[in-house]
């Protein structure tokens, strides 16, 4: 590398574990630092991060994260982020606010697209157009549409955080962090407290950006196979426009407590819910030595990492609560450790604390089971070597790992190396050192910087929040005379006009985009061979997996009677959490951790694209090294054939945890629950999915909890019936993802394993749909709503082509997000058409509105018919759709995708047909889809997850719209 483009090279190292060259640079003029990782990964990643410690809870860092992506000097459109999304094949595109940093990462496998993303993001963070209108839209504003209209507070982040503060789980973690750091930035809410957000002024907002969004406060990251020198050149184009500064972004150290402290808060619940939460929290220190961090990570896993972990097990076995929460947090300047329980009697918070401390003392004194330690070491090493980051780009995960030290002016490369730290901890344990027992004593038992945070349910909590909001509104209203009211009306109307005014075509054209010529016209195929082995169907995928065996066993849920379906997720957990004929569940989980890369089970439901029959599978997934295949198959056989279902107390714990987790997910995933509830009316597979994982599943778990207690024989009989019907090689589809050479070594063992499974008659059951008239209002204690409306297009004779994918993408970004998020203040909105079922469903997320959102859905047909689209807009929508279709996948995900396609009869020929229709989309297809939007308007059905007050208000205005169904 001859030209460093204004940078100086600080370090140049090779990281064998990642097969990556790491170079650390400093920009000479500004002091900006760059970590440049060079390797052969086509999924290129870029990120720029600023240290942004907030000094209050107004959400300033979070609102700014939203706002810098609302137009910039080079790209002067109101929302270049979503404009960019339309014409990109990105594999990741987002921004995230943390307690002390804000990061802007992008990723793409297409080099031209990648450079486009980098350029837009750099211009956005350094030269944003953060006008007062942007703060009003993304942050907060008083809204008064007319002089006699009610005054309200609106804003995207304001409503997002009202949703976040409706989640008791989120509140517990937020309050726990704040309890440990009363005197530093971590004592504030970086996301924003809805009660404090309206205190944010435009002047403070601008000043925060001017001070902290500067190259001298930036950590910049590149990863992948793009040209290394081009990284430097592109960055210097932006960085060289600045002079070095000394931004005040340092984070203070929290002074140590000399005694533990206790805190109690409330959360919204009705009179029937008397269960609370408690968390015990410790402030540790700011030691960032890689070996120290590795040992602490291992300790957290040993204590809490699975159902057999000794601290987790002690808490669950106590019966004091329903689920364990907590863990080790190393991504703050000073690390923390937390552990607690959900579903407790708040009066028992002290007992939970005492049990935690007593268990830790016993482990420190008596020692930790060596088998548990061995399992933890294997689990960690397997995970680190596999480097399986799921849908997240690997580069993004490495960037976040590096920031764990880099943000605090420490070595960013050290956290990327794992072999030496892991070996050092392993060697210390092998030499007889009581590594983890010592850590328990030093970090926890002898540490007085401890807090106990208790959350207590309070039926008046929501009313108090609403009253506080109204009091703020009333106080502001009292300052308004007639002239000021007229001025506020004018401001409100001006903001709406600004939001609704289209960006100039020349500004939109400035946003870089790919062209259709840059896209592959052929679908990406996954190599698949199909044969029979051991009496079962076997799919094999010849993919390089770095010597890891990925095995999926897809058992047919259609073998079950409908009344048994709600048991399936519980049975899936029971397979690894109930023990077997030869091992109790602790020993079983130790063996899984020590001898494999993991075993778990999950459900999958869909509709066959050809026959339209429902498809349902329990997919048991296992992975190991090739050398561990014998152990993996032995464990799978033992689990499937001899799982010990006759353990009432153990199963009761599984039921309690499942119910607690489902209930706590209602607010974070409300749109999914509303969509699921609605879809169950139309398609048998959707009905089955809702029975196993939706609102119906919550009702089932509550009833099952009582049945386990009072009629265990009947529950056991149902569980045995599930096992007898499911574990059957007739109807089983096995799925192996592994390179061809290693397949030859594995196949004989796999064939023998499959042949040992039962072979019984199989008769697929009939699955119904939910028979419900009218809309449903699913009542939860939340400050926001989740609004779904859907229709079966196929039942009305409407069968959209592949072009519908393009139209829907355009609708989501240019219509739904514009009217529901930008104008309406919700956090998000979406729409989807399932061509296998015919279902067209729209949803909103963390939405302050209800009826207005339904009106937006109903106006889609008019929008499609009356909006003139130019070819460039259509081309962008096509490109973005192809990007969605070609999402980057790691080898195990490719193998799983091929399995799902096989189970649902989605052939490569069919996929090519749809791709051709997508690529051939014209403006006329948008008008054609208006028929589907009109069908949604005229025949659609509604499901809303929201507060009782919002549902009652909707029914007052439109009588009979929603039948209330109390969930929480």
PDB file of N, CA, C and O in Angstrom, residues 1 14 68 127 151 187 320 615 961:
ATOM      1  N   UNK A   1       0.864  -1.182   0.000  1.00  0.00           N
ATOM      2  CA  UNK A   1       0.000   0.000   0.000  1.00  0.00           C
ATOM      3  C   UNK A   1       0.903   1.236   0.000  1.00  0.00           C
ATOM      4  O   UNK A   1       1.614   1.493   0.969  1.00  0.00           O
ATOM      5  N   UNK A  14      -1.836 -10.078  11.624  1.00  0.00           N
ATOM      6  CA  UNK A  14      -2.682 -11.131  11.065  1.00  0.00           C
ATOM      7  C   UNK A  14      -3.373 -11.858  12.219  1.00  0.00           C
ATOM      8  O   UNK A  14      -2.737 -12.178  13.231  1.00  0.00           O
ATOM      9  N   UNK A  68     -30.056  12.212  11.808  1.00  0.00           N
ATOM     10  CA  UNK A  68     -28.997  12.441  10.834  1.00  0.00           C
ATOM     11  C   UNK A  68     -29.285  11.712   9.525  1.00  0.00           C
ATOM     12  O   UNK A  68     -28.704  12.046   8.486  1.00  0.00           O
ATOM     13  N   UNK A 127     -22.646  15.758   7.791  1.00  0.00           N
ATOM     14  CA  UNK A 127     -23.282  16.967   7.247  1.00  0.00           C
ATOM     15  C   UNK A 127     -24.804  16.826   7.172  1.00  0.00           C
ATOM     16  O   UNK A 127     -25.406  17.006   6.117  1.00  0.00           O
ATOM     17  N   UNK A 151     -54.912  19.086  22.192  1.00  0.00           N
ATOM     18  CA  UNK A 151     -53.462  19.208  22.097  1.00  0.00           C
ATOM     19  C   UNK A 151     -52.833  17.865  22.463  1.00  0.00           C
ATOM     20  O   UNK A 151     -53.225  17.227  23.449  1.00  0.00           O
ATOM     21  N   UNK A 187     -26.505   6.368  34.284  1.00  0.00           N
ATOM     22  CA  UNK A 187     -27.672   6.587  35.125  1.00  0.00           C
ATOM     23  C   UNK A 187     -28.818   7.237  34.380  1.00  0.00           C
ATOM     24  O   UNK A 187     -29.902   7.420  34.941  1.00  0.00           O
ATOM     25  N   UNK A 320     -39.769 -19.788  43.568  1.00  0.00           N
ATOM     26  CA  UNK A 320     -40.034 -18.396  43.932  1.00  0.00           C
ATOM     27  C   UNK A 320     -40.458 -17.546  42.735  1.00  0.00           C
ATOM     28  O   UNK A 320     -41.034 -16.469  42.905  1.00  0.00           O
ATOM     29  N   UNK A 615     -48.475 -27.046   5.995  1.00  0.00           N
ATOM     30  CA  UNK A 615     -47.215 -27.731   6.305  1.00  0.00           C
ATOM     31  C   UNK A 615     -46.819 -27.342   7.723  1.00  0.00           C
ATOM     32  O   UNK A 615     -46.848 -26.161   8.085  1.00  0.00           O
ATOM     33  N   UNK A 961     -66.650  -2.059  16.257  1.00  0.00           N
ATOM     34  CA  UNK A 961     -65.466  -2.333  15.435  1.00  0.00           C
ATOM     35  C   UNK A 961     -64.637  -3.466  16.010  1.00  0.00           C
ATOM     36  O   UNK A 961     -64.191  -4.357  15.283  1.00  0.00           O
TER      37      UNK A 961
END
